[in-house]
C-alpha positions as a printed NumPy array, in Angstrom:
array([[ 16.103, -26.322,  24.843],
       [ 17.074, -23.034,  25.561],
       [ 14.724, -20.069,  25.66 ],
       [ 15.027, -17.986,  22.143],
       [ 16.189, -15.357,  21.912],
       [ 13.591, -12.548,  22.121],
       [ 14.982, -10.801,  18.629],
       [ 13.986, -13.396,  17.279],
       [ 10.564, -13.325,  19.346],
       [  9.234, -10.555,  17.295],
       [ 10.435, -10.842,  13.109],
       [  8.252, -13.558,  14.042],
       [  5.463, -11.786,  15.951],
       [  6.11 ,  -9.035,  13.275],
       [  5.583, -11.567,   9.828],
       [  3.361, -13.01 ,  11.264],
       [  1.068, -10.031,  12.697],
       [  1.854,  -8.13 ,   9.267],
       [  0.68 , -11.132,   7.179],
       [ -2.619, -11.752,   8.635],
       [ -2.693,  -7.269,   7.925],
       [ -1.877,  -8.721,   4.578],
       [ -4.824, -11.388,   4.852],
       [ -7.374,  -8.65 ,   6.372],
       [ -6.536,  -6.191,   3.446],
       [ -6.934,  -8.655,   0.932],
       [-10.169, -10.429,   2.24 ],
       [-11.963,  -6.311,   2.296],
       [-15.408,  -5.528,   0.663],
       [-14.113,  -5.219,  -2.871],
       [-15.778,  -2.785,  -5.56 ],
       [-17.692,  -5.998,  -8.126],
       [-15.712,  -8.273,  -6.487],
       [-12.347,  -7.391,  -8.269],
       [ -9.425,  -7.008,  -6.105],
       [ -7.293,  -5.152,  -7.541],
       [ -4.554,  -4.557,  -4.388],
       [ -1.06 ,  -4.616,  -4.783],
       [  0.066,  -5.923,  -1.022],
       [  3.357,  -6.002,  -0.609],
       [  5.211,  -6.074,   3.329],
       [  9.39 ,  -4.989,   2.694],
       [ 11.467,  -5.406,   5.373],
       [ 16.058,  -5.181,   5.65 ],
       [ 17.519,  -3.449,   3.238],
       [ 14.309,  -2.995,   1.257],
       [ 12.149,  -1.433,   3.607],
       [ 15.572,   1.107,   3.924],
       [ 15.435,   1.344,   0.159],
       [ 12.009,   2.668,   0.428],
       [ 12.785,   5.362,   3.255],
       [ 16.08 ,   6.853,   1.808],
       [ 14.272,   7.875,  -1.336],
       [ 11.384,   9.184,   0.92 ],
       [ 14.817,  11.415,   1.99 ],
       [ 15.825,  12.099,  -1.396],
       [ 12.052,  13.268,  -2.277],
       [ 11.779,  15.611,   0.915],
       [ 15.051,  16.967,   0.266],
       [ 14.115,  17.565,  -3.378],
       [ 11.438,  19.504,  -1.614],
       [  8.826,  17.927,  -3.799],
       [  7.223,  15.817,  -0.872],
       [  7.328,  16.564,   3.012],
       [  8.545,  12.486,   4.362],
       [ 11.771,  13.085,   6.853],
       [  9.055,  12.526,   9.196],
       [  7.59 ,   9.303,   8.116],
       [ 10.404,   8.168,   6.593],
       [ 11.869,   8.865,  10.598],
       [  9.281,   5.794,  11.226],
       [  9.444,   3.611,   8.427],
       [ 13.24 ,   2.903,   9.355],
       [ 12.534,   2.203,  12.65 ],
       [ 10.508,   0.206,  12.018],
       [ 10.9  ,  -3.309,  11.808],
       [  8.596,  -4.298,   8.547],
       [  6.159,  -2.35 ,   5.998],
       [  3.088,  -2.636,   4.806],
       [  2.67 ,  -0.906,   1.494],
       [ -1.473,  -1.709,   0.187],
       [ -1.928,   0.186,  -3.011],
       [ -3.546,   0.493,  -6.25 ],
       [ -2.606,  -2.027,  -9.358],
       [ -4.207,  -0.067, -12.783],
       [ -7.699,  -0.657, -13.555],
       [-10.02 ,  -0.623, -15.985],
       [-13.373,   1.28 , -15.035],
       [-16.409,  -0.991, -13.227],
       [-18.837,  -0.581, -16.135],
       [-21.439,   1.544, -12.921],
       [-20.672,   5.48 , -15.289],
       [-20.855,   6.911, -12.417],
       [-18.535,  10.127, -13.697],
       [-16.97 ,  10.619,  -9.912],
       [-13.178,   9.411, -11.81 ],
       [-14.42 ,  13.5  , -13.797],
       [-15.612,  11.139, -17.3  ],
       [-18.355,  11.046, -18.858],
       [-18.563,   7.046, -19.103],
       [-16.268,   4.215, -18.095],
       [-15.533,   3.927, -21.638],
       [-13.83 ,   6.621, -21.38 ],
       [-12.348,   6.305, -17.885],
       [-11.394,   3.332, -19.631],
       [ -9.7  ,   4.966, -23.044],
       [ -7.858,   7.953, -21.362],
       [ -6.231,   4.87 , -18.312],
       [ -4.533,   3.411, -22.223],
       [ -2.492,   5.696, -22.751],
       [  1.63 ,   5.167, -22.212],
       [  2.978,   7.997, -20.691],
       [ -0.012,   8.117, -17.666],
       [ -0.598,   5.16 , -14.733],
       [ -4.288,   6.674, -14.397],
       [ -6.779,   7.985, -14.01 ],
       [ -7.835,   5.561, -11.286],
       [-12.156,   4.913, -10.894],
       [-13.466,   6.287,  -7.541],
       [-14.228,   3.879,  -6.457],
       [-10.636,   1.76 ,  -6.551],
       [ -8.6  ,   4.5  ,  -3.91 ],
       [-12.104,   3.534,  -1.668],
       [-11.004,  -0.107,  -2.075],
       [ -8.092,   0.617,  -1.31 ],
       [ -9.464,   2.466,   2.691],
       [-11.488,  -0.518,   3.719],
       [ -8.12 ,  -2.496,   3.235],
       [ -6.695,   0.317,   5.441],
       [ -9.285,  -0.04 ,   7.653],
       [ -9.698,  -3.805,   7.67 ],
       [ -5.172,  -4.575,   8.282],
       [ -5.492,  -1.431,  10.592],
       [ -7.896,  -3.212,  12.361],
       [ -6.275,  -6.152,  12.904],
       [ -3.153,  -4.   ,  14.312],
       [ -5.425,  -3.207,  16.941],
       [ -6.209,  -6.508,  17.886],
       [ -2.199,  -7.171,  18.094]])
Protein backbone atom coordinates (compact mmCIF):
# COMPACT_ATOMS: atom_id res chain seq x y z
CA UNK A 1 0.00 0.00 0.00
CA UNK A 2 1.32 3.45 -0.88
CA UNK A 3 1.06 6.48 1.38
CA UNK A 4 -1.71 8.90 0.41
CA UNK A 5 -0.73 12.03 -1.42
CA UNK A 6 -0.26 14.98 0.96
CA UNK A 7 -2.53 17.20 -1.14
CA UNK A 8 -5.32 14.62 -1.04
CA UNK A 9 -4.96 14.37 2.76
CA UNK A 10 -5.12 18.16 3.07
CA UNK A 11 -8.19 18.35 0.84
CA UNK A 12 -9.89 15.68 2.92
CA UNK A 13 -8.96 17.40 6.19
CA UNK A 14 -10.24 20.78 4.98
CA UNK A 15 -13.49 19.21 3.78
CA UNK A 16 -14.03 17.39 7.08
CA UNK A 17 -13.31 20.47 9.22
CA UNK A 18 -15.52 22.67 7.00
CA UNK A 19 -18.34 20.13 7.35
CA UNK A 20 -17.88 20.03 11.14
CA UNK A 21 -17.96 23.84 11.20
CA UNK A 22 -21.19 23.79 9.19
CA UNK A 23 -22.72 21.32 11.64
CA UNK A 24 -21.64 23.51 14.58
CA UNK A 25 -23.28 26.52 12.95
CA UNK A 26 -26.44 24.60 12.08
CA UNK A 27 -26.85 23.22 15.62
CA UNK A 28 -26.12 26.50 17.43
CA UNK A 29 -29.08 27.94 19.38
CA UNK A 30 -31.61 29.91 17.29
CA UNK A 31 -34.31 32.43 18.20
CA UNK A 32 -37.63 30.71 18.85
CA UNK A 33 -35.99 27.43 17.72
CA UNK A 34 -36.34 28.40 14.06
CA UNK A 35 -33.39 27.88 11.71
CA UNK A 36 -33.16 30.56 9.00
CA UNK A 37 -29.47 30.12 8.21
CA UNK A 38 -28.08 29.51 4.75
CA UNK A 39 -24.81 27.55 5.02
CA UNK A 40 -22.58 26.67 2.07
CA UNK A 41 -19.07 25.33 1.65
CA UNK A 42 -17.46 26.50 -1.57
CA UNK A 43 -14.16 25.60 -3.19
CA UNK A 44 -12.54 25.49 -6.59
CA UNK A 45 -14.10 27.58 -9.35
CA UNK A 46 -16.98 28.75 -7.17
CA UNK A 47 -14.54 30.04 -4.53
CA UNK A 48 -12.44 31.73 -7.21
CA UNK A 49 -15.57 33.37 -8.64
CA UNK A 50 -16.35 34.84 -5.20
CA UNK A 51 -12.80 36.23 -4.93
CA UNK A 52 -13.04 37.73 -8.43
CA UNK A 53 -16.37 39.40 -7.63
CA UNK A 54 -14.92 40.86 -4.44
CA UNK A 55 -11.97 42.28 -6.42
CA UNK A 56 -14.40 43.77 -8.96
CA UNK A 57 -16.39 45.48 -6.20
CA UNK A 58 -13.16 46.77 -4.70
CA UNK A 59 -12.04 48.25 -8.05
CA UNK A 60 -15.39 50.05 -8.31
CA UNK A 61 -14.69 51.61 -4.93
CA UNK A 62 -17.90 50.21 -3.48
CA UNK A 63 -16.17 48.12 -0.84
CA UNK A 64 -12.73 47.41 0.56
CA UNK A 65 -12.47 43.73 -0.35
CA UNK A 66 -9.02 43.37 -1.91
CA UNK A 67 -7.32 41.87 1.16
CA UNK A 68 -10.19 39.46 1.80
CA UNK A 69 -10.29 38.38 -1.85
CA UNK A 70 -6.60 37.45 -1.56
CA UNK A 71 -7.30 35.40 1.58
CA UNK A 72 -10.12 33.57 -0.21
CA UNK A 73 -7.87 32.78 -3.17
CA UNK A 74 -5.23 31.38 -0.80
CA UNK A 75 -7.75 29.21 1.06
CA UNK A 76 -8.69 25.72 -0.09
CA UNK A 77 -12.34 26.27 0.88
CA UNK A 78 -14.70 28.92 2.28
CA UNK A 79 -17.62 28.41 4.65
CA UNK A 80 -20.41 30.92 3.99
CA UNK A 81 -23.05 31.54 6.65
CA UNK A 82 -25.93 33.91 5.94
CA UNK A 83 -29.53 34.60 6.89
CA UNK A 84 -32.40 33.63 4.58
CA UNK A 85 -35.29 36.05 4.04
CA UNK A 86 -37.46 35.77 7.10
CA UNK A 87 -40.43 37.15 8.95
CA UNK A 88 -40.49 38.69 12.40
CA UNK A 89 -40.44 36.21 15.26
CA UNK A 90 -43.56 37.63 16.94
CA UNK A 91 -41.95 39.28 19.96
CA UNK A 92 -42.77 42.87 18.86
CA UNK A 93 -39.48 44.12 20.33
CA UNK A 94 -39.16 46.97 17.76
CA UNK A 95 -35.39 46.44 17.47
CA UNK A 96 -35.80 46.28 13.67
CA UNK A 97 -37.17 49.82 13.65
CA UNK A 98 -40.82 48.84 13.16
CA UNK A 99 -43.47 49.10 15.86
CA UNK A 100 -44.46 45.44 15.53
CA UNK A 101 -43.55 42.21 13.81
CA UNK A 102 -46.67 42.64 11.67
CA UNK A 103 -45.34 46.00 10.39
CA UNK A 104 -41.92 44.40 9.81
CA UNK A 105 -43.51 41.52 7.89
CA UNK A 106 -45.46 43.94 5.68
CA UNK A 107 -42.30 45.90 4.84
CA UNK A 108 -40.27 42.77 4.13
CA UNK A 109 -42.63 41.58 1.39
CA UNK A 110 -41.50 44.27 -1.06
CA UNK A 111 -40.23 42.80 -4.33
CA UNK A 112 -37.69 45.63 -4.64
CA UNK A 113 -35.91 45.07 -1.35
CA UNK A 114 -34.76 41.87 0.36
CA UNK A 115 -35.03 42.89 3.96
CA UNK A 116 -35.16 44.37 6.51
CA UNK A 117 -33.84 41.92 9.09
CA UNK A 118 -35.49 40.95 12.32
CA UNK A 119 -32.64 42.01 14.62
CA UNK A 120 -32.69 38.66 16.37
CA UNK A 121 -31.69 36.85 13.16
CA UNK A 122 -28.26 38.48 12.73
CA UNK A 123 -27.69 37.54 16.37
CA UNK A 124 -28.49 33.93 15.44
CA UNK A 125 -25.92 34.18 12.65
CA UNK A 126 -23.36 35.60 15.07
CA UNK A 127 -23.86 32.72 17.48
CA UNK A 128 -23.55 30.28 14.57
CA UNK A 129 -20.34 31.98 13.42
CA UNK A 130 -18.92 31.72 16.92
CA UNK A 131 -19.77 28.03 17.07
CA UNK A 132 -18.13 27.44 13.68
CA UNK A 133 -15.03 29.41 14.69
CA UNK A 134 -14.70 27.38 17.89
CA UNK A 135 -14.86 24.18 15.87
CA UNK A 136 -12.19 25.50 13.50
CA UNK A 137 -9.94 26.44 16.42
CA UNK A 138 -10.18 22.91 17.78
CA UNK A 139 -8.76 21.54 14.52
